mmCIF file of C-alpha atoms and ligand atoms in Angstrom:
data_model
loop_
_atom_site.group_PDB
_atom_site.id
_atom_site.type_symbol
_atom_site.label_atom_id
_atom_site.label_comp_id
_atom_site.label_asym_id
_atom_site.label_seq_id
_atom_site.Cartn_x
_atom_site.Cartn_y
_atom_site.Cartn_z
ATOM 1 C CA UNK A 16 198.638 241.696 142.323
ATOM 2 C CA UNK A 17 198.057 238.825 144.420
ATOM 3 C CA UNK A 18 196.917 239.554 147.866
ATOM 4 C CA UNK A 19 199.231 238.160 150.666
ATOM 5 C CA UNK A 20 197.063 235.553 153.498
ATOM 6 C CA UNK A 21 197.814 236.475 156.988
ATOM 7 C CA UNK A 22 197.534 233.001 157.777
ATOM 8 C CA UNK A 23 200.901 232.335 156.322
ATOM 9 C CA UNK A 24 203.011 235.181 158.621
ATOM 10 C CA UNK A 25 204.980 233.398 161.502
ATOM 11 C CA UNK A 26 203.191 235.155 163.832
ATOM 12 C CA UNK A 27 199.734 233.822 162.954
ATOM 13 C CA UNK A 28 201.883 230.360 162.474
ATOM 14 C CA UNK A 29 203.148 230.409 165.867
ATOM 15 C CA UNK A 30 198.862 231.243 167.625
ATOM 16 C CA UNK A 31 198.534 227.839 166.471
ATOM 17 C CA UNK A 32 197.542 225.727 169.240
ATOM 18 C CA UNK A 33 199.151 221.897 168.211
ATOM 19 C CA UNK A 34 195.978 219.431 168.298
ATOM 20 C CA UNK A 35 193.560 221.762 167.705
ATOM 21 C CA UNK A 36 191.491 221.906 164.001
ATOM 22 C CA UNK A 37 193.295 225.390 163.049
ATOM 23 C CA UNK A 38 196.562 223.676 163.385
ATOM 24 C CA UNK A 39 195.850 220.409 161.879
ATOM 25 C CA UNK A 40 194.087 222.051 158.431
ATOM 26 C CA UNK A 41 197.129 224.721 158.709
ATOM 27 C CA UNK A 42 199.494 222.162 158.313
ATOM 28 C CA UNK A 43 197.445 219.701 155.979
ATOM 29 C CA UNK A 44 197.440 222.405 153.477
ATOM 30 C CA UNK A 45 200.952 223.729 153.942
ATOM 31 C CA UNK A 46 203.126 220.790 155.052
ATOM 32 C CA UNK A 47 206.617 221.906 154.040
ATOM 33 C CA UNK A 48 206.176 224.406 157.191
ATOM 34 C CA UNK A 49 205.079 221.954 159.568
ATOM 35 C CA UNK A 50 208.922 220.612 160.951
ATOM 36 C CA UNK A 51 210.308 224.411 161.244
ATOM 37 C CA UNK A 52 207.357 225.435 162.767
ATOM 38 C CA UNK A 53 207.151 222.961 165.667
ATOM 39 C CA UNK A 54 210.774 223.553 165.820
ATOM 40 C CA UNK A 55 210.304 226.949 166.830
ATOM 41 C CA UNK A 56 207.509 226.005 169.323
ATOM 42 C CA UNK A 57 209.731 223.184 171.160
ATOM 43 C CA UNK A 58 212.534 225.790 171.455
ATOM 44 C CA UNK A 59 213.960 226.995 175.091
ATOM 45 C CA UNK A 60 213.692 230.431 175.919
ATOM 46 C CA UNK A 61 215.845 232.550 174.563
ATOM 47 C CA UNK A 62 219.638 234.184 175.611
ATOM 48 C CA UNK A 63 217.783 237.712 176.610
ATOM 49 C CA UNK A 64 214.181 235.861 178.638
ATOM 50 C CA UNK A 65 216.171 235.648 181.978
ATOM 51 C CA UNK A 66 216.070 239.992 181.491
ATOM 52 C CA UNK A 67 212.953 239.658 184.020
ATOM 53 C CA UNK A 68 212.035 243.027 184.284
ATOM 54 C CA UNK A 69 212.237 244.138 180.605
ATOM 55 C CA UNK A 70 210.612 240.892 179.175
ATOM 56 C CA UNK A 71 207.457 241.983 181.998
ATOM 57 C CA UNK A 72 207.744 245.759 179.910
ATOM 58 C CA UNK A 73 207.092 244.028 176.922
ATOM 59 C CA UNK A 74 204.450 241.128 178.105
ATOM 60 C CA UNK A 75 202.848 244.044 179.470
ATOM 61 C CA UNK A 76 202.660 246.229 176.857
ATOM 62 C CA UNK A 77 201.468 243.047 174.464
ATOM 63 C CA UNK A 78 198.657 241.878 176.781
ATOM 64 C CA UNK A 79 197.447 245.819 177.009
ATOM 65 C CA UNK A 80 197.252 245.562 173.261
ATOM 66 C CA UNK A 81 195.518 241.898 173.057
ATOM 67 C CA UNK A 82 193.001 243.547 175.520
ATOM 68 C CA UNK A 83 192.132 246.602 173.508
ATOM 69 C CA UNK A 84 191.898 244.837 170.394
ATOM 70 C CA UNK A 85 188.052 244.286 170.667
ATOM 71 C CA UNK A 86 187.815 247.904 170.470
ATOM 72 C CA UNK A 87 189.603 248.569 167.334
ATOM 73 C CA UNK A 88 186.151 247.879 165.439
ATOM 74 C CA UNK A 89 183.066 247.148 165.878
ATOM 75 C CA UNK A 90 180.245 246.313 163.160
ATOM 76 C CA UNK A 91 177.304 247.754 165.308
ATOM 77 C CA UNK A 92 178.575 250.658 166.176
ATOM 78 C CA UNK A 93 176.249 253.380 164.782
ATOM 79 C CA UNK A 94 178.763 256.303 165.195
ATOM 80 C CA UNK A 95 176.896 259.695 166.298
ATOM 81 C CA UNK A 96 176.227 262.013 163.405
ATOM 82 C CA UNK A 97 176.394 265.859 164.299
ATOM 83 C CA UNK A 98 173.444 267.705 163.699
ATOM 84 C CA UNK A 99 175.142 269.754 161.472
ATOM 85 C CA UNK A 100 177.519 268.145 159.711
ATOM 86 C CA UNK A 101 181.396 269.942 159.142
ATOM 87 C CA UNK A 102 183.229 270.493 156.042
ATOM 88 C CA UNK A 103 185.257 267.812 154.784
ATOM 89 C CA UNK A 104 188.085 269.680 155.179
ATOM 90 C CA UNK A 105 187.419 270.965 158.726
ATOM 91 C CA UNK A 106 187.706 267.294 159.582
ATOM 92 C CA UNK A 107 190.853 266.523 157.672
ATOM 93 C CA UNK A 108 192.038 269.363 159.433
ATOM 94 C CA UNK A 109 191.237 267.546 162.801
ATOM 95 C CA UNK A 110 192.379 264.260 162.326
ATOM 96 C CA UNK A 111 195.616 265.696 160.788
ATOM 97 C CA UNK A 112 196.130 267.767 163.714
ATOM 98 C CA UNK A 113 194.730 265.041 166.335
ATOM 99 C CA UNK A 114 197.442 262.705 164.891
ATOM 100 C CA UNK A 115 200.297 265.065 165.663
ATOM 101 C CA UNK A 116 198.989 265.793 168.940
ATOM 102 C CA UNK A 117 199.272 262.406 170.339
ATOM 103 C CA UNK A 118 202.299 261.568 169.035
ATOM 104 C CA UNK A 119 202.457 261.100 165.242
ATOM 105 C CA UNK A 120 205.696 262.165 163.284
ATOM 106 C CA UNK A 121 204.393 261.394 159.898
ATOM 107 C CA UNK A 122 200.911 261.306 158.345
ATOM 108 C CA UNK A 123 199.371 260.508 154.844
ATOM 109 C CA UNK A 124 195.891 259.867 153.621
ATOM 110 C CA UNK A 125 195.045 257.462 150.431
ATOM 111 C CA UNK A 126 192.397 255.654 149.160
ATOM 112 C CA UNK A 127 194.086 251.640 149.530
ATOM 113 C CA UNK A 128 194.069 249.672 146.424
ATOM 114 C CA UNK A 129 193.104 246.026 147.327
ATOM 115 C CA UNK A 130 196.339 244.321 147.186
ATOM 116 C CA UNK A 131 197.330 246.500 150.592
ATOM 117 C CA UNK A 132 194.632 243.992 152.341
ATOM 118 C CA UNK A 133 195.120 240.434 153.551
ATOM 119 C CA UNK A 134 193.329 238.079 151.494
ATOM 120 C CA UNK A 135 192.262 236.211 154.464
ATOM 121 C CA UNK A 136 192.993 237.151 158.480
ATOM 122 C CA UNK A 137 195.322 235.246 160.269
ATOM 123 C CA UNK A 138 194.859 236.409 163.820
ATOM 124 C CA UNK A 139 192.257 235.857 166.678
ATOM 125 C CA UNK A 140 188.804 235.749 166.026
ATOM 126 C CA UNK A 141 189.145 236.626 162.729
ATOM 127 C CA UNK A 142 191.116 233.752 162.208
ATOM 128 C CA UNK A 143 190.026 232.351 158.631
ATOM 129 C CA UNK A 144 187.752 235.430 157.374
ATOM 130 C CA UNK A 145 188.194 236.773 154.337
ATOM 131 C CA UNK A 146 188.701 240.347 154.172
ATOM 132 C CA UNK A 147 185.718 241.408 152.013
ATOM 133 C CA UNK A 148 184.794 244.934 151.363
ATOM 134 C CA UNK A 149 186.814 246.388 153.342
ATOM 135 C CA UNK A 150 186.798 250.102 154.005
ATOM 136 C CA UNK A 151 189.505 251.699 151.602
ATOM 137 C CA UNK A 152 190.196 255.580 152.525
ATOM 138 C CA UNK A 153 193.202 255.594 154.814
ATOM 139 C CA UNK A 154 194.609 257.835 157.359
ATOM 140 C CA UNK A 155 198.295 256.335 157.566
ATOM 141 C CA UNK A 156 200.320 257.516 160.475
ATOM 142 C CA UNK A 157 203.680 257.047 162.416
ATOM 143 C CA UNK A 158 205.729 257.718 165.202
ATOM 144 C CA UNK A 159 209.109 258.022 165.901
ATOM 145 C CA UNK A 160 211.350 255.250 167.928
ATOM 146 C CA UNK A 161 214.316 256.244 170.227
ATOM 147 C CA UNK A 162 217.550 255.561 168.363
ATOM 148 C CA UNK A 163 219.489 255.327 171.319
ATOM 149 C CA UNK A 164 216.813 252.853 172.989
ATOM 150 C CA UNK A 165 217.093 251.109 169.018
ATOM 151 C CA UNK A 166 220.465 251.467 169.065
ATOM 152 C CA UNK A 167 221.011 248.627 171.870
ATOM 153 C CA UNK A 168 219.374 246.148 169.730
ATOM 154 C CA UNK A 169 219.459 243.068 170.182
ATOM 155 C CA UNK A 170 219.112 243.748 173.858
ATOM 156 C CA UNK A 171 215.640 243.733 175.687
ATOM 157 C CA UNK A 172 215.969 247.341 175.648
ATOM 158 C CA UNK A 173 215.264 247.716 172.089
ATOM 159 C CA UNK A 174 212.258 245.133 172.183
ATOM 160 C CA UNK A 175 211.354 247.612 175.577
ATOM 161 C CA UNK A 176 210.694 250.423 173.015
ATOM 162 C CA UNK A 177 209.435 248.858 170.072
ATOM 163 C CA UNK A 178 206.725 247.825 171.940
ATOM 164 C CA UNK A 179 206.455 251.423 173.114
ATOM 165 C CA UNK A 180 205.726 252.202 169.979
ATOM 166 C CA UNK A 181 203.240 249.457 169.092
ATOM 167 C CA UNK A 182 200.788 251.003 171.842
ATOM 168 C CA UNK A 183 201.804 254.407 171.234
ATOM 169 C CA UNK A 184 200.485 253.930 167.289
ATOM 170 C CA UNK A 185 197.045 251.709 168.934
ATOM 171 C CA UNK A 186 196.507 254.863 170.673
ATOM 172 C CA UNK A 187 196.338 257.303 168.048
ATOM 173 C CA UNK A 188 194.427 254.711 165.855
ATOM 174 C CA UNK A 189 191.865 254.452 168.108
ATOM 175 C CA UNK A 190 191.630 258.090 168.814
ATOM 176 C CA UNK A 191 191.246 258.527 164.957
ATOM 177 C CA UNK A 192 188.539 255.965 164.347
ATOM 178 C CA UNK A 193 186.986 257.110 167.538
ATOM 179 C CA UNK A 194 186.832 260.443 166.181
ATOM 180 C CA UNK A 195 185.728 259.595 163.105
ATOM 181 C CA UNK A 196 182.320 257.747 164.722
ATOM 182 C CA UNK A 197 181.519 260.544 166.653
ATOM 183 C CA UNK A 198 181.309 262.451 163.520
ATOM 184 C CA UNK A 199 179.192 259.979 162.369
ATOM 185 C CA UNK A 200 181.756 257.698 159.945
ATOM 186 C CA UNK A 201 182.287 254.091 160.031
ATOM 187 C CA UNK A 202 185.950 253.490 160.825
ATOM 188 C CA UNK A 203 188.581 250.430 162.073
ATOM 189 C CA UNK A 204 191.408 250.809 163.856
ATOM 190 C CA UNK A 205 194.513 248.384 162.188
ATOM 191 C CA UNK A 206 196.934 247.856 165.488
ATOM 192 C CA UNK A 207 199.267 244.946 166.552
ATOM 193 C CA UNK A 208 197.531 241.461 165.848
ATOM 194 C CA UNK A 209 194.299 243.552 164.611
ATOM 195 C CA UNK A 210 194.677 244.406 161.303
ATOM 196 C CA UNK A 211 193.012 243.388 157.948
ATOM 197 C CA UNK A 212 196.089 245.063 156.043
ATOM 198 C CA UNK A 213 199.946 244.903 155.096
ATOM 199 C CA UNK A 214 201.125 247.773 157.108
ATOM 200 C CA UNK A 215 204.335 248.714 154.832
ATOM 201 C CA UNK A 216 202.442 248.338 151.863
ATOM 202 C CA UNK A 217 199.992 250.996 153.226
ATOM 203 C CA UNK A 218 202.100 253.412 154.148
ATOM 204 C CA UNK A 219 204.223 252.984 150.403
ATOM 205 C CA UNK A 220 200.628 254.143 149.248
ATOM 206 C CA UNK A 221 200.105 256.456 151.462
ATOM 207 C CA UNK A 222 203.596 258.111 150.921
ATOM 208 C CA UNK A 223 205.234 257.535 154.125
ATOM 209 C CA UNK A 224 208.132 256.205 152.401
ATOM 210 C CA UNK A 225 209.478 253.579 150.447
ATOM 211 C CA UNK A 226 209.989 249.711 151.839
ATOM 212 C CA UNK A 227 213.615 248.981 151.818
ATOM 213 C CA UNK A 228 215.835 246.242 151.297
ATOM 214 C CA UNK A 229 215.470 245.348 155.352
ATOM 215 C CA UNK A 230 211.609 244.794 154.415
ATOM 216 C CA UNK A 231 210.215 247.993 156.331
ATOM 217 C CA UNK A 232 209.356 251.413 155.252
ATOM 218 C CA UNK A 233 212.247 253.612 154.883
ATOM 219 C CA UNK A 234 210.651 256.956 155.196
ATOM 220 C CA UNK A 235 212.887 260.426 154.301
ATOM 221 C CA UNK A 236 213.430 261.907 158.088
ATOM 222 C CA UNK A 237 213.476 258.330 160.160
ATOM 223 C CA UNK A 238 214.558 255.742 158.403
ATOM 224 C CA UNK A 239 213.388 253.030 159.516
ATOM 225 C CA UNK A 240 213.224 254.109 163.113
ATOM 226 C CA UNK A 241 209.315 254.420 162.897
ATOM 227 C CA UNK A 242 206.117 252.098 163.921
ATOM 228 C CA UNK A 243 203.057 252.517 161.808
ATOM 229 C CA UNK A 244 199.413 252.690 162.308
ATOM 230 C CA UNK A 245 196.116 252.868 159.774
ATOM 231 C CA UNK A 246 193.109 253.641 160.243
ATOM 232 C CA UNK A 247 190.518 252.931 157.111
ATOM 233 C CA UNK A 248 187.179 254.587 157.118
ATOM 234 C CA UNK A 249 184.261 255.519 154.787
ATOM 235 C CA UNK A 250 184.910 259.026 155.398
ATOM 236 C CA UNK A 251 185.520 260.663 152.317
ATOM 237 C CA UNK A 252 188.933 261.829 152.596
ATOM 238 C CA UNK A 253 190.654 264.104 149.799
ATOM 239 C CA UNK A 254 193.815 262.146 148.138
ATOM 240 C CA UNK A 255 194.947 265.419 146.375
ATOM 241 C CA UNK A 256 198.151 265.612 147.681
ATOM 242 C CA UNK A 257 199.361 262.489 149.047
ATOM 243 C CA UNK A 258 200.346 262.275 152.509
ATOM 244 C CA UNK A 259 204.596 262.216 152.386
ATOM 245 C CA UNK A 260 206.994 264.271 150.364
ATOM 246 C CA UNK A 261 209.317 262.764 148.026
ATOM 247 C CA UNK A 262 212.219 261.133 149.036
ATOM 248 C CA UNK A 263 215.789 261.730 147.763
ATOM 249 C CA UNK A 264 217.130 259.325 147.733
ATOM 250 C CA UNK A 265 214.624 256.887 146.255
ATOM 251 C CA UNK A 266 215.513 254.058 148.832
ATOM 252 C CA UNK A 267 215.441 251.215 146.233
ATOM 253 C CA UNK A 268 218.272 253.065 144.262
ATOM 254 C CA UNK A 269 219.757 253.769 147.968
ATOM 255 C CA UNK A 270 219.066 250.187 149.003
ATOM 256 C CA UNK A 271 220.728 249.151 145.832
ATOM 257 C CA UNK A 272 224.097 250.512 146.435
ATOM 258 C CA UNK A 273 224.238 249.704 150.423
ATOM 259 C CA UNK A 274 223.744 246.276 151.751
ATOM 260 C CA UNK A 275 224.406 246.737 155.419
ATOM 261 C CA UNK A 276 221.471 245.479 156.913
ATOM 262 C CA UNK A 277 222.227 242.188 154.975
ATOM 263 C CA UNK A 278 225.875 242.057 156.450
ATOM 264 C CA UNK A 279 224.841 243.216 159.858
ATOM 265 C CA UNK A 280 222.024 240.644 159.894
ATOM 266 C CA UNK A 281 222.672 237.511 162.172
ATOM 267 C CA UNK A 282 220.027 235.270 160.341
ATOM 268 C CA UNK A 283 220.531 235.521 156.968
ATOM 269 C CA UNK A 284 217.252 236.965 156.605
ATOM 270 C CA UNK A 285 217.967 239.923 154.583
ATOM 271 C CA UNK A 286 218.284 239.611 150.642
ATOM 272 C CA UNK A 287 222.092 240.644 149.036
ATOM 273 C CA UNK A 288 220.971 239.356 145.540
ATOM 274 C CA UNK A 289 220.404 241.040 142.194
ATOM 275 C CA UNK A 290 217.519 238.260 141.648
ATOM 276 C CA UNK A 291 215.707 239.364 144.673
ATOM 277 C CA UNK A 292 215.485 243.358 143.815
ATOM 278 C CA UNK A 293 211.599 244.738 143.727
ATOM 279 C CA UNK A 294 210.482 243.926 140.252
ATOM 280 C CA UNK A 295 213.948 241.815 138.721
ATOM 281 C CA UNK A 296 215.699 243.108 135.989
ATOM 282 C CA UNK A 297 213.695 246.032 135.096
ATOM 283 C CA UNK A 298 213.222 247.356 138.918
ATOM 284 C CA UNK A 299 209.462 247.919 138.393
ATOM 285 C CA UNK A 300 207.896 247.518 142.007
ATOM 286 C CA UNK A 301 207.641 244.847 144.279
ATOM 287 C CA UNK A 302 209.505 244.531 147.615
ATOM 288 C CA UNK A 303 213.035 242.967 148.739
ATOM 289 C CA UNK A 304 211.954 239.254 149.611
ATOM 290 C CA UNK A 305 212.910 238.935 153.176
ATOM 291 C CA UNK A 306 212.857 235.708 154.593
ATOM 292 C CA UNK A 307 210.584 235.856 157.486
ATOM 293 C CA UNK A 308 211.377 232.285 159.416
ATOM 294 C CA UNK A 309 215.090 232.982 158.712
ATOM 295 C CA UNK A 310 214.400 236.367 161.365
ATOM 296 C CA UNK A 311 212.149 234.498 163.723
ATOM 297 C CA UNK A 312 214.471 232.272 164.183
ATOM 298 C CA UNK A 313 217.341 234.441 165.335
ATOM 299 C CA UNK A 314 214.230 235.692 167.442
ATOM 300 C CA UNK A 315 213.864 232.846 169.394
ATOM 301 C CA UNK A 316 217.788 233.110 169.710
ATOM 302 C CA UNK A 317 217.849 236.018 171.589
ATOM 303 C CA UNK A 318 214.474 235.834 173.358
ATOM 304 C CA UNK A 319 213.596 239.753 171.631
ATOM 305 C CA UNK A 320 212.570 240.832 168.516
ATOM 306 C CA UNK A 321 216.706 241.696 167.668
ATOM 307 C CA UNK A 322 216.378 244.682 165.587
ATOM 308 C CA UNK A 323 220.009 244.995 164.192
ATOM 309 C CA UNK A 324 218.706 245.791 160.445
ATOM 310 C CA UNK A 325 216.909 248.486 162.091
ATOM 311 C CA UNK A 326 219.386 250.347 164.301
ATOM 312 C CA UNK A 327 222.122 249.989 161.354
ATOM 313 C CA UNK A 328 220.159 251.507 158.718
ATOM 314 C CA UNK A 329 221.862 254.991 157.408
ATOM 315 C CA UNK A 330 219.361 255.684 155.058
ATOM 316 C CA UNK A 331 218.007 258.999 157.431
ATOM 317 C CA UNK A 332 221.450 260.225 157.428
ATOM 318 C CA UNK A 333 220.911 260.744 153.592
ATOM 319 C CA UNK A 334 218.023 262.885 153.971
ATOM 320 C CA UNK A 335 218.119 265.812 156.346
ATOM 321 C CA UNK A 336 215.203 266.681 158.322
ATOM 322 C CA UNK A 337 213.384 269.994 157.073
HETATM 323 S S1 SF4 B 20 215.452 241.615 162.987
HETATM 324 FE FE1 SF4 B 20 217.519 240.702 163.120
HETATM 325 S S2 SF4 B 20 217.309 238.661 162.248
HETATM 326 FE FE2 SF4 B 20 215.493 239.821 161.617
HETATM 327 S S3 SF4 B 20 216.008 240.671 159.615
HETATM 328 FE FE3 SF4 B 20 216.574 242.235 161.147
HETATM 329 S S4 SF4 B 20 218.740 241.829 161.610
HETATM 330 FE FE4 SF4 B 20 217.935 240.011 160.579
HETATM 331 S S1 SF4 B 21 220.776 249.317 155.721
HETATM 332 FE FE1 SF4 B 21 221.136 250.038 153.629
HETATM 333 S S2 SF4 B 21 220.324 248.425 152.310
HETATM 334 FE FE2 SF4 B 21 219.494 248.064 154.346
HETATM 335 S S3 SF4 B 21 217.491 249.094 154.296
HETATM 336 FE FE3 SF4 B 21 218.991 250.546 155.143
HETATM 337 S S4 SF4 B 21 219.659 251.742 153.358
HETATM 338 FE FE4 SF4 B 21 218.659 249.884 152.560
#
């Protein structure tokens, strides 16, 4: 499977800084995006900006994740072996129950096939690497949104705790990888704008749940009313039984029958068609094709992040916790 280059998201898209060489060999390579793009930039703030106080939650909450980014990995960092090292398990244990402690809801461990990874980074420094050798054992995690925060999407309300969420999963990534190191592993954090993976695609492998029509994970108790986090390491974690449990409903064969994101979605952005089911005809993998500029538009719109595929999504009602 071809890997996906981060350099072609919206967000990396919208880092661009007009003038400057990143732009100008962005947009000599991939012209067709060149007039919606600067469209977006030129655009006046959006119906929800003049919400001072909430848009200052989520600046906030953005600039403390752009500052602890540097700390998500680090290539010198020699870790600190124990002098006697634990049991494998003893440390699964650990980071299992470390996860839940700070927050988590769900939590799987894989080993990531290569096609989870961005084929080249598309955010800050790492703007332009490719992602070579990365580390592949996972510890997927997520936590739980407020529904009734969600619910008031696409009010800055909803944007409020999404962002809550972001930091919440930064913090119990880098309390894994930090873990990790002081046992003496080499691990990286994957948080907001930090990340040398496809989120949803790492947590479909990890078992978390399934990515639905809307384009996120659909796991079996939330929904879609989750955040995710990853941390990959070299530790040498046990993929026995994969992290989730299966879900009934499968939420392709769920997504198939229920299309109310798509009608509930204000861009356009969601896919209603046959043609764009994971896999075609034959439904063998593959993910809904969202249409990412269609979203970020409707985005700039409102000045938040919107969020209306997200609170509508009935897909947890399906599956009763337990
Ligand atoms: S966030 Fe809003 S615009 Fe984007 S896909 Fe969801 S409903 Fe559509
Ligand atoms: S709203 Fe319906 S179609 Fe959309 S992701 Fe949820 S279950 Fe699937």
């Amino acid at each position: 499977m071809e890997r996906f280059d981060e350099r072609d998201t919206i967000f990396s898209r919208m880092e661009l800084v007009p003038g400057s060489e990143s732009y100008n060999s962005y947009y000599a390579r991939r012209p067709e995006l060149k007039a919606v793009d600067d469209h977006f930039r030129s655009s006046p703030p959006g119906k929800y900006a003049s919400s001072l106080v909430n848009m200052a939650r989520v600046d906030s909450a953005f600039r403390f994740l752009k500052d602890i980014r540097s700390l998500a990995y680090r290539e010198d960092d020699p870790g600190r072996r124990c002098q006697e090292q634990p049991a494998v398990r003893e440390i699964e244990k650990a980071l299992h129950e470390t996860a839940l402690d700070y927050g988590a809801v769900l939590y799987g461990q894989t080993i990531l096939g290569l096609e989870c990874f961005y084929s080249i980074r598309g955010r800050g420094p790492a703007y332009g690497k490719p992602v070579e050798n990365p580390l592949q054992n996972a510890l997927v995690f997520a936590v739980e949104m407020n529904r009734e925060k969600i619910s008031r999407a696409p009010r800055p309300e909803e944007a409020v705790e999404v962002t809550r969420a972001y930091v919440r999963v930064a913090v119990i990534g880098m309390i894994l990888s930090y873990l990790l190191k002081e046992l003496g592993y080499r691990a990286r954090c994957h948080m907001d704008g930090e990340s040398e993976l496809v989120l949803p695609a790492a947590a479909q492998a990890a078992g978390l749940g399934k990515i639905g029509r809307l384009g996120l994970i659909l796991s079996r108790e939330y929904g879609p009313m989750i955040r995710l986090g990853v941390v990959t390491t070299d530790f040498p974690i046990n993929t026995a039984p994969p992290g989730g449990r299966p879900l009934t409903p499968e939420p392709e064969e769920y997504c198939f029958s229920c299309d109310l994101c798509a009608r509930c979605c204000p861009g356009r952005a969601i896919p209603f068609e046959e043609a764009d089911r994971p896999g075609g005809p034959d439904k063998s993998g593959g993910s809904w094709k969202t249409d990412p500029a269609a979203c970020f538009g409707i985005w700039q719109k409102f000045g938040t992040d919107c969020g209306i595929c997200v609170s509508v999504c009935p897909f947890w009602k399906q599956t009763p916790r337990g």
